[in-house]
Amino acid sequence: MSDVPPAPPVPPVSPQPTYCAAAFPAPPTQAVVLAGGQGSRLRPYTDDRPKPMVEIPGTGLPIIGHQLAWLAAEGVTDVVVSCGHLADVLQEWLARTPLPLRVTTVVEEEPLGRGGGLKYAARHLPWTDRPWYATNGDVWTRFPLREMAAFHEERGVTATLALARPRIPWGVVETNEFGQVLDFIEAPPSPYPVNAGVYVFGPEFAALLPDVGDHERTTFPHLARERRLAGFPLPQGAYWRAIDTAKDLTEAARELAAQNAL
């Protein structure tokens, strides 16, 4: 009886892709916060302060305070805050407040637009040859930025934007193919993702920004055509809200109270 040859070794199973930060280069430790908007839809709250300095009711902190705490918790050590409208109010608050990271402020002497303001602020990052985060100054959110950075690295793109599905501010009507009403749904999530105002950028991104103007109308469409722009869906259950109106402040306070009651 001939010997039975040994079975060939079983090839290792390739792991499923994950967005674990340990599998990729170290995530960014620097960020830009765009805080120069006038916030006209938030008046009278913004009559004497810039929009990021508006306080979330019940928290004792302005919007930017929540942002800086979140960025620090996600490993960011250095932030450049781009100021414009009533910049001195924001600068004074930053100067007197104990902060969990290093903050530099830059002031636009004349309006540069979101893209121009981003480019101007990026010049003041401590490491211009490394990736960086950016966030709009009116966003209150919590989600794992390190996962977003790993997603960005895995895709090999120049820029990645976070995608949110905010709730529609109206109730909707569900019908069947015969036009019969089946249900009424109050404030459902949007079926379409929106730009959440949080980004990961490669070091080459700043050179693609306009000196004056809006990057969402120039740089982003250019990168999208070249397949160098990615969208990171916010994880299920992640909190996100853009603070644009007084109603948003009320809703944010209500949502915070509901979370604290759990």
PDB file of C-alpha atoms in Angstrom:
ATOM      1  CA  MET A   1       0.000   0.000   0.000  1.00  0.00           C
ATOM      2  CA  SER A   2       1.511   3.268  -1.070  1.00  0.00           C
ATOM      3  CA  ASP A   3       1.883   6.123   1.334  1.00  0.00           C
ATOM      4  CA  VAL A   4      -0.782   8.815   1.087  1.00  0.00           C
ATOM      5  CA  PRO A   5       0.852  12.165   0.402  1.00  0.00           C
ATOM      6  CA  PRO A   6       0.155  14.806   3.022  1.00  0.00           C
ATOM      7  CA  ALA A   7      -2.632  17.233   2.270  1.00  0.00           C
ATOM      8  CA  PRO A   8      -1.470  20.581   0.918  1.00  0.00           C
ATOM      9  CA  PRO A   9      -1.477  23.382   3.454  1.00  0.00           C
ATOM     10  CA  VAL A  10      -4.658  25.399   3.638  1.00  0.00           C
ATOM     11  CA  PRO A  11      -4.003  28.935   2.376  1.00  0.00           C
ATOM     12  CA  PRO A  12      -4.669  31.612   4.950  1.00  0.00           C
ATOM     13  CA  VAL A  13      -8.038  33.315   4.704  1.00  0.00           C
ATOM     14  CA  SER A  14      -7.707  36.950   3.724  1.00  0.00           C
ATOM     15  CA  PRO A  15      -9.221  39.112   6.437  1.00  0.00           C
ATOM     16  CA  GLN A  16     -12.256  41.197   5.602  1.00  0.00           C
ATOM     17  CA  PRO A  17     -11.377  44.850   5.039  1.00  0.00           C
ATOM     18  CA  THR A  18     -11.845  47.023   8.073  1.00  0.00           C
ATOM     19  CA  TYR A  19     -11.223  50.649   8.845  1.00  0.00           C
ATOM     20  CA  CYS A  20      -9.034  49.946  11.869  1.00  0.00           C
ATOM     21  CA  ALA A  21      -6.550  52.777  12.294  1.00  0.00           C
ATOM     22  CA  ALA A  22      -3.806  50.300  13.295  1.00  0.00           C
ATOM     23  CA  ALA A  23      -3.776  48.850   9.766  1.00  0.00           C
ATOM     24  CA  PHE A  24      -2.836  52.175   8.168  1.00  0.00           C
ATOM     25  CA  PRO A  25      -0.361  55.009   8.694  1.00  0.00           C
ATOM     26  CA  ALA A  26      -0.940  57.114  11.792  1.00  0.00           C
ATOM     27  CA  PRO A  27      -4.062  59.278  11.420  1.00  0.00           C
ATOM     28  CA  PRO A  28      -3.737  63.065  11.176  1.00  0.00           C
ATOM     29  CA  THR A  29      -2.917  65.026  14.311  1.00  0.00           C
ATOM     30  CA  GLN A  30      -3.670  68.457  12.825  1.00  0.00           C
ATOM     31  CA  ALA A  31      -6.871  70.140  11.694  1.00  0.00           C
ATOM     32  CA  VAL A  32      -8.407  73.345  10.367  1.00  0.00           C
ATOM     33  CA  VAL A  33     -11.692  74.729  11.702  1.00  0.00           C
ATOM     34  CA  LEU A  34     -13.496  77.191   9.421  1.00  0.00           C
ATOM     35  CA  ALA A  35     -15.026  79.714  11.803  1.00  0.00           C
ATOM     36  CA  GLY A  36     -15.376  82.869   9.717  1.00  0.00           C
ATOM     37  CA  GLY A  37     -19.050  82.785   8.712  1.00  0.00           C
ATOM     38  CA  GLN A  38     -21.499  85.502   9.747  1.00  0.00           C
ATOM     39  CA  GLY A  39     -24.344  83.149  10.671  1.00  0.00           C
ATOM     40  CA  SER A  40     -27.070  85.503   9.484  1.00  0.00           C
ATOM     41  CA  ARG A  41     -29.766  82.849   9.906  1.00  0.00           C
ATOM     42  CA  LEU A  42     -28.843  82.516  13.595  1.00  0.00           C
ATOM     43  CA  ARG A  43     -29.541  86.149  14.461  1.00  0.00           C
ATOM     44  CA  PRO A  44     -29.943  87.596  17.059  1.00  0.00           C
ATOM     45  CA  TYR A  45     -27.496  85.046  18.573  1.00  0.00           C
ATOM     46  CA  THR A  46     -24.804  86.127  16.105  1.00  0.00           C
ATOM     47  CA  ASP A  47     -25.269  89.871  16.507  1.00  0.00           C
ATOM     48  CA  ASP A  48     -22.395  90.020  18.992  1.00  0.00           C
ATOM     49  CA  ARG A  49     -20.461  86.810  18.309  1.00  0.00           C
ATOM     50  CA  PRO A  50     -19.409  84.625  15.390  1.00  0.00           C
ATOM     51  CA  LYS A  51     -21.495  81.561  14.646  1.00  0.00           C
ATOM     52  CA  PRO A  52     -19.087  79.019  16.248  1.00  0.00           C
ATOM     53  CA  MET A  53     -19.312  80.997  19.508  1.00  0.00           C
ATOM     54  CA  VAL A  54     -23.058  80.385  19.859  1.00  0.00           C
ATOM     55  CA  GLU A  55     -23.682  78.217  22.915  1.00  0.00           C
ATOM     56  CA  ILE A  56     -25.501  74.899  22.718  1.00  0.00           C
ATOM     57  CA  PRO A  57     -28.252  75.325  25.359  1.00  0.00           C
ATOM     58  CA  GLY A  58     -27.648  73.304  28.485  1.00  0.00           C
ATOM     59  CA  THR A  59     -23.978  72.569  27.788  1.00  0.00           C
ATOM     60  CA  GLY A  60     -22.209  75.761  28.860  1.00  0.00           C
ATOM     61  CA  LEU A  61     -19.998  75.517  25.785  1.00  0.00           C
ATOM     62  CA  PRO A  62     -20.084  77.186  22.369  1.00  0.00           C
ATOM     63  CA  ILE A  63     -20.120  75.054  19.249  1.00  0.00           C
ATOM     64  CA  ILE A  64     -16.365  75.391  18.755  1.00  0.00           C
ATOM     65  CA  GLY A  65     -15.736  74.206  22.315  1.00  0.00           C
ATOM     66  CA  HIS A  66     -17.478  70.930  21.515  1.00  0.00           C
ATOM     67  CA  GLN A  67     -15.499  70.648  18.279  1.00  0.00           C
ATOM     68  CA  LEU A  68     -12.117  71.149  19.920  1.00  0.00           C
ATOM     69  CA  ALA A  69     -12.920  68.613  22.640  1.00  0.00           C
ATOM     70  CA  TRP A  70     -13.942  66.069  19.999  1.00  0.00           C
ATOM     71  CA  LEU A  71     -10.847  66.677  17.860  1.00  0.00           C
ATOM     72  CA  ALA A  72      -8.587  66.282  20.907  1.00  0.00           C
ATOM     73  CA  ALA A  73     -10.328  63.031  21.855  1.00  0.00           C
ATOM     74  CA  GLU A  74      -9.618  61.783  18.325  1.00  0.00           C
ATOM     75  CA  GLY A  75      -5.869  62.378  18.637  1.00  0.00           C
ATOM     76  CA  VAL A  76      -5.570  65.890  17.163  1.00  0.00           C
ATOM     77  CA  THR A  77      -2.880  67.974  18.862  1.00  0.00           C
ATOM     78  CA  ASP A  78      -2.818  71.143  16.696  1.00  0.00           C
ATOM     79  CA  VAL A  79      -5.697  73.168  15.251  1.00  0.00           C
ATOM     80  CA  VAL A  80      -5.733  76.257  13.047  1.00  0.00           C
ATOM     81  CA  VAL A  81      -8.948  78.257  13.448  1.00  0.00           C
ATOM     82  CA  SER A  82      -9.807  80.458  10.482  1.00  0.00           C
ATOM     83  CA  CYS A  83     -11.619  83.557  11.794  1.00  0.00           C
ATOM     84  CA  GLY A  84     -13.511  86.329  10.055  1.00  0.00           C
ATOM     85  CA  HIS A  85     -16.753  87.854  11.381  1.00  0.00           C
ATOM     86  CA  LEU A  86     -16.194  89.239  14.932  1.00  0.00           C
ATOM     87  CA  ALA A  87     -12.867  87.414  15.102  1.00  0.00           C
ATOM     88  CA  ASP A  88     -11.825  89.193  18.308  1.00  0.00           C
ATOM     89  CA  VAL A  89     -14.688  87.580  20.254  1.00  0.00           C
ATOM     90  CA  LEU A  90     -13.549  84.114  19.259  1.00  0.00           C
ATOM     91  CA  GLN A  91      -9.873  84.890  19.832  1.00  0.00           C
ATOM     92  CA  GLU A  92     -10.580  86.251  23.326  1.00  0.00           C
ATOM     93  CA  TRP A  93     -12.533  83.109  24.270  1.00  0.00           C
ATOM     94  CA  LEU A  94      -9.749  80.846  22.999  1.00  0.00           C
ATOM     95  CA  ALA A  95      -7.134  82.870  24.912  1.00  0.00           C
ATOM     96  CA  ARG A  96      -8.896  82.607  28.285  1.00  0.00           C
ATOM     97  CA  THR A  97     -10.200  79.031  28.018  1.00  0.00           C
ATOM     98  CA  PRO A  98      -8.161  75.960  29.012  1.00  0.00           C
ATOM     99  CA  LEU A  99      -7.980  73.907  25.820  1.00  0.00           C
ATOM    100  CA  PRO A 100      -7.072  70.240  25.284  1.00  0.00           C
ATOM    101  CA  LEU A 101      -4.838  71.025  22.273  1.00  0.00           C
ATOM    102  CA  ARG A 102      -2.745  73.784  20.697  1.00  0.00           C
ATOM    103  CA  VAL A 103      -4.748  76.375  18.769  1.00  0.00           C
ATOM    104  CA  THR A 104      -3.541  78.991  16.283  1.00  0.00           C
ATOM    105  CA  THR A 105      -5.904  81.587  14.855  1.00  0.00           C
ATOM    106  CA  VAL A 106      -5.676  83.277  11.473  1.00  0.00           C
ATOM    107  CA  VAL A 107      -7.906  86.134  10.362  1.00  0.00           C
ATOM    108  CA  GLU A 108      -9.100  86.802   6.827  1.00  0.00           C
ATOM    109  CA  GLU A 109      -8.621  90.520   6.262  1.00  0.00           C
ATOM    110  CA  GLU A 110     -11.118  90.278   3.410  1.00  0.00           C
ATOM    111  CA  PRO A 111     -13.566  87.456   2.620  1.00  0.00           C
ATOM    112  CA  LEU A 112     -11.812  84.653   0.703  1.00  0.00           C
ATOM    113  CA  GLY A 113     -14.713  82.236   0.407  1.00  0.00           C
ATOM    114  CA  ARG A 114     -14.694  78.781   1.960  1.00  0.00           C
ATOM    115  CA  GLY A 115     -12.052  77.427  -0.399  1.00  0.00           C
ATOM    116  CA  GLY A 116      -9.807  80.476  -0.107  1.00  0.00           C
ATOM    117  CA  GLY A 117     -10.188  80.519   3.663  1.00  0.00           C
ATOM    118  CA  LEU A 118      -9.290  76.838   3.841  1.00  0.00           C
ATOM    119  CA  LYS A 119      -6.185  77.395   1.708  1.00  0.00           C
ATOM    120  CA  TYR A 120      -5.084  80.386   3.787  1.00  0.00           C
ATOM    121  CA  ALA A 121      -5.508  78.471   7.044  1.00  0.00           C
ATOM    122  CA  ALA A 122      -3.729  75.379   5.697  1.00  0.00           C
ATOM    123  CA  ARG A 123      -0.554  77.423   5.201  1.00  0.00           C
ATOM    124  CA  HIS A 124      -0.355  77.757   8.994  1.00  0.00           C
ATOM    125  CA  LEU A 125      -0.587  74.028   9.793  1.00  0.00           C
ATOM    126  CA  PRO A 126       2.503  72.808  11.644  1.00  0.00           C
ATOM    127  CA  TRP A 127       3.156  70.017   9.108  1.00  0.00           C
ATOM    128  CA  THR A 128       2.217  70.984   5.552  1.00  0.00           C
ATOM    129  CA  ASP A 129       3.598  67.693   4.229  1.00  0.00           C
ATOM    130  CA  ARG A 130       1.189  65.546   6.264  1.00  0.00           C
ATOM    131  CA  PRO A 131      -2.566  64.793   5.987  1.00  0.00           C
ATOM    132  CA  TRP A 132      -5.025  66.939   7.919  1.00  0.00           C
ATOM    133  CA  TYR A 133      -8.634  67.141   9.003  1.00  0.00           C
ATOM    134  CA  ALA A 134     -10.956  70.067   8.424  1.00  0.00           C
ATOM    135  CA  THR A 135     -14.389  70.884   9.767  1.00  0.00           C
ATOM    136  CA  ASN A 136     -16.950  73.612   9.286  1.00  0.00           C
ATOM    137  CA  GLY A 137     -17.347  75.739  12.393  1.00  0.00           C
ATOM    138  CA  ASP A 138     -21.108  75.170  12.692  1.00  0.00           C
ATOM    139  CA  VAL A 139     -21.084  71.363  12.957  1.00  0.00           C
ATOM    140  CA  TRP A 140     -21.752  69.501  16.200  1.00  0.00           C
ATOM    141  CA  THR A 141     -20.914  65.850  15.771  1.00  0.00           C
ATOM    142  CA  ARG A 142     -19.323  62.772  17.307  1.00  0.00           C
ATOM    143  CA  PHE A 143     -17.957  59.873  15.281  1.00  0.00           C
ATOM    144  CA  PRO A 144     -14.599  58.035  15.061  1.00  0.00           C
ATOM    145  CA  LEU A 145     -12.334  60.252  12.976  1.00  0.00           C
ATOM    146  CA  ARG A 146      -9.613  57.587  13.000  1.00  0.00           C
ATOM    147  CA  GLU A 147     -11.942  55.273  11.063  1.00  0.00           C
ATOM    148  CA  MET A 148     -12.532  58.020   8.525  1.00  0.00           C
ATOM    149  CA  ALA A 149      -8.764  58.529   8.159  1.00  0.00           C
ATOM    150  CA  ALA A 150      -8.260  54.782   7.598  1.00  0.00           C
ATOM    151  CA  PHE A 151     -11.055  54.813   4.985  1.00  0.00           C
ATOM    152  CA  HIS A 152      -9.308  57.727   3.263  1.00  0.00           C
ATOM    153  CA  GLU A 153      -5.961  55.883   3.194  1.00  0.00           C
ATOM    154  CA  GLU A 154      -7.542  52.678   1.939  1.00  0.00           C
ATOM    155  CA  ARG A 155      -9.176  54.479  -0.979  1.00  0.00           C
ATOM    156  CA  GLY A 156      -5.931  56.219  -1.954  1.00  0.00           C
ATOM    157  CA  VAL A 157      -7.718  59.509  -2.677  1.00  0.00           C
ATOM    158  CA  THR A 158      -6.779  63.158  -2.293  1.00  0.00           C
ATOM    159  CA  ALA A 159      -9.804  64.144  -0.215  1.00  0.00           C
ATOM    160  CA  THR A 160     -12.582  62.437   1.731  1.00  0.00           C
ATOM    161  CA  LEU A 161     -15.759  64.060   3.004  1.00  0.00           C
ATOM    162  CA  ALA A 162     -18.047  62.704   5.699  1.00  0.00           C
ATOM    163  CA  LEU A 163     -21.590  61.942   4.557  1.00  0.00           C
ATOM    164  CA  ALA A 164     -24.624  62.376   6.804  1.00  0.00           C
ATOM    165  CA  ARG A 165     -28.311  61.610   6.338  1.00  0.00           C
ATOM    166  CA  PRO A 166     -30.107  64.357   8.268  1.00  0.00           C
ATOM    167  CA  ARG A 167     -33.763  64.068   9.115  1.00  0.00           C
ATOM    168  CA  ILE A 168     -36.131  65.791   6.700  1.00  0.00           C
ATOM    169  CA  PRO A 169     -37.825  68.651   8.594  1.00  0.00           C
ATOM    170  CA  TRP A 170     -41.296  67.673   7.316  1.00  0.00           C
ATOM    171  CA  GLY A 171     -43.480  64.631   7.644  1.00  0.00           C
ATOM    172  CA  VAL A 172     -43.735  62.495   4.512  1.00  0.00           C
ATOM    173  CA  VAL A 173     -46.560  60.428   3.058  1.00  0.00           C
ATOM    174  CA  GLU A 174     -46.018  56.827   1.978  1.00  0.00           C
ATOM    175  CA  THR A 175     -48.220  55.569  -0.865  1.00  0.00           C
ATOM    176  CA  ASN A 176     -48.495  52.385  -2.919  1.00  0.00           C
ATOM    177  CA  GLU A 177     -48.519  51.963  -6.697  1.00  0.00           C
ATOM    178  CA  PHE A 178     -52.257  52.777  -6.785  1.00  0.00           C
ATOM    179  CA  GLY A 179     -51.802  56.105  -5.025  1.00  0.00           C
ATOM    180  CA  GLN A 180     -53.390  54.888  -1.813  1.00  0.00           C
ATOM    181  CA  VAL A 181     -51.928  56.394   1.343  1.00  0.00           C
ATOM    182  CA  LEU A 182     -50.280  53.758   3.512  1.00  0.00           C
ATOM    183  CA  ASP A 183     -48.649  55.757   6.271  1.00  0.00           C
ATOM    184  CA  PHE A 184     -47.499  59.135   7.568  1.00  0.00           C
ATOM    185  CA  ILE A 185     -43.845  59.274   8.658  1.00  0.00           C
ATOM    186  CA  GLU A 186     -42.675  62.166  10.804  1.00  0.00           C
ATOM    187  CA  ALA A 187     -39.219  63.609   9.983  1.00  0.00           C
ATOM    188  CA  PRO A 188     -37.654  60.547   8.322  1.00  0.00           C
ATOM    189  CA  PRO A 189     -33.925  60.382   7.465  1.00  0.00           C
ATOM    190  CA  SER A 190     -33.068  61.817   4.071  1.00  0.00           C
ATOM    191  CA  PRO A 191     -32.737  59.162   1.341  1.00  0.00           C
ATOM    192  CA  TYR A 192     -29.753  61.118   0.005  1.00  0.00           C
ATOM    193  CA  PRO A 193     -26.457  61.679   1.838  1.00  0.00           C
ATOM    194  CA  VAL A 194     -25.277  65.257   2.347  1.00  0.00           C
ATOM    195  CA  ASN A 195     -21.845  66.749   2.903  1.00  0.00           C
ATOM    196  CA  ALA A 196     -21.425  66.647   6.697  1.00  0.00           C
ATOM    197  CA  GLY A 197     -18.771  69.395   6.733  1.00  0.00           C
ATOM    198  CA  VAL A 198     -15.958  67.174   8.070  1.00  0.00           C
ATOM    199  CA  TYR A 199     -13.006  66.205   5.858  1.00  0.00           C
ATOM    200  CA  VAL A 200      -9.735  64.317   5.583  1.00  0.00           C
ATOM    201  CA  PHE A 201      -7.242  65.861   3.148  1.00  0.00           C
ATOM    202  CA  GLY A 202      -3.948  64.601   1.795  1.00  0.00           C
ATOM    203  CA  PRO A 203      -0.980  67.003   1.948  1.00  0.00           C
ATOM    204  CA  GLU A 204      -1.340  67.734  -1.787  1.00  0.00           C
ATOM    205  CA  PHE A 205      -4.907  69.011  -1.391  1.00  0.00           C
ATOM    206  CA  ALA A 206      -4.093  72.581  -0.283  1.00  0.00           C
ATOM    207  CA  ALA A 207      -2.365  73.391  -3.600  1.00  0.00           C
ATOM    208  CA  LEU A 208      -5.601  72.532  -5.448  1.00  0.00           C
ATOM    209  CA  LEU A 209      -7.712  75.055  -3.543  1.00  0.00           C
ATOM    210  CA  PRO A 210      -8.670  78.420  -5.063  1.00  0.00           C
ATOM    211  CA  ASP A 211      -7.112  81.558  -3.611  1.00  0.00           C
ATOM    212  CA  VAL A 212     -10.615  83.044  -3.504  1.00  0.00           C
ATOM    213  CA  GLY A 213     -13.844  81.115  -3.938  1.00  0.00           C
ATOM    214  CA  ASP A 214     -15.683  77.965  -2.916  1.00  0.00           C
ATOM    215  CA  HIS A 215     -13.864  74.618  -3.100  1.00  0.00           C
ATOM    216  CA  GLU A 216     -17.186  72.771  -3.286  1.00  0.00           C
ATOM    217  CA  ARG A 217     -17.796  74.357  -6.699  1.00  0.00           C
ATOM    218  CA  THR A 218     -14.250  74.115  -8.018  1.00  0.00           C
ATOM    219  CA  THR A 219     -11.844  71.699  -6.331  1.00  0.00           C
ATOM    220  CA  PHE A 220     -14.318  69.006  -5.310  1.00  0.00           C
ATOM    221  CA  PRO A 221     -15.953  68.602  -8.763  1.00  0.00           C
ATOM    222  CA  HIS A 222     -12.468  68.444 -10.334  1.00  0.00           C
ATOM    223  CA  LEU A 223     -11.384  65.691  -7.939  1.00  0.00           C
ATOM    224  CA  ALA A 224     -14.658  63.819  -8.421  1.00  0.00           C
ATOM    225  CA  ARG A 225     -14.158  63.691 -12.188  1.00  0.00           C
ATOM    226  CA  GLU A 226     -10.707  62.199 -11.585  1.00  0.00           C
ATOM    227  CA  ARG A 227     -12.055  59.714  -8.982  1.00  0.00           C
ATOM    228  CA  ARG A 228      -9.825  61.256  -6.310  1.00  0.00           C
ATOM    229  CA  LEU A 229     -12.669  62.221  -3.959  1.00  0.00           C
ATOM    230  CA  ALA A 230     -14.300  59.739  -1.561  1.00  0.00           C
ATOM    231  CA  GLY A 231     -17.340  59.862   0.717  1.00  0.00           C
ATOM    232  CA  PHE A 232     -17.281  58.291   4.186  1.00  0.00           C
ATOM    233  CA  PRO A 233     -20.795  57.432   5.482  1.00  0.00           C
ATOM    234  CA  LEU A 234     -21.151  58.311   9.139  1.00  0.00           C
ATOM    235  CA  PRO A 235     -21.490  55.126  11.212  1.00  0.00           C
ATOM    236  CA  GLN A 236     -24.999  54.169  12.253  1.00  0.00           C
ATOM    237  CA  GLY A 237     -25.942  55.914  15.467  1.00  0.00           C
ATOM    238  CA  ALA A 238     -23.305  58.664  15.112  1.00  0.00           C
ATOM    239  CA  TYR A 239     -24.528  62.079  16.225  1.00  0.00           C
ATOM    240  CA  TRP A 240     -24.455  64.897  13.680  1.00  0.00           C
ATOM    241  CA  ARG A 241     -26.179  68.244  13.413  1.00  0.00           C
ATOM    242  CA  ALA A 242     -25.360  71.438  11.530  1.00  0.00           C
ATOM    243  CA  ILE A 243     -26.322  74.485  13.617  1.00  0.00           C
ATOM    244  CA  ASP A 244     -27.818  76.883  11.058  1.00  0.00           C
ATOM    245  CA  THR A 245     -30.934  78.299  12.732  1.00  0.00           C
ATOM    246  CA  ALA A 246     -32.436  78.912  16.171  1.00  0.00           C
ATOM    247  CA  LYS A 247     -34.533  75.785  15.623  1.00  0.00           C
ATOM    248  CA  ASP A 248     -31.329  73.750  15.269  1.00  0.00           C
ATOM    249  CA  LEU A 249     -30.191  75.019  18.674  1.00  0.00           C
ATOM    250  CA  THR A 250     -33.507  73.982  20.218  1.00  0.00           C
ATOM    251  CA  GLU A 251     -33.353  70.557  18.574  1.00  0.00           C
ATOM    252  CA  ALA A 252     -29.738  70.034  19.670  1.00  0.00           C
ATOM    253  CA  ALA A 253     -30.657  70.844  23.275  1.00  0.00           C
ATOM    254  CA  ARG A 254     -33.637  68.468  23.104  1.00  0.00           C
ATOM    255  CA  GLU A 255     -31.509  65.649  21.677  1.00  0.00           C
ATOM    256  CA  LEU A 256     -28.857  66.202  24.336  1.00  0.00           C
ATOM    257  CA  ALA A 257     -31.474  66.047  27.097  1.00  0.00           C
ATOM    258  CA  ALA A 258     -32.842  62.807  25.628  1.00  0.00           C
ATOM    259  CA  GLN A 259     -29.339  61.269  25.563  1.00  0.00           C
ATOM    260  CA  ASN A 260     -28.657  62.286  29.149  1.00  0.00           C
ATOM    261  CA  ALA A 261     -31.957  60.731  30.244  1.00  0.00           C
ATOM    262  CA  LEU A 262     -30.933  57.282  28.966  1.00  0.00           C
TER     263      LEU A 262
END
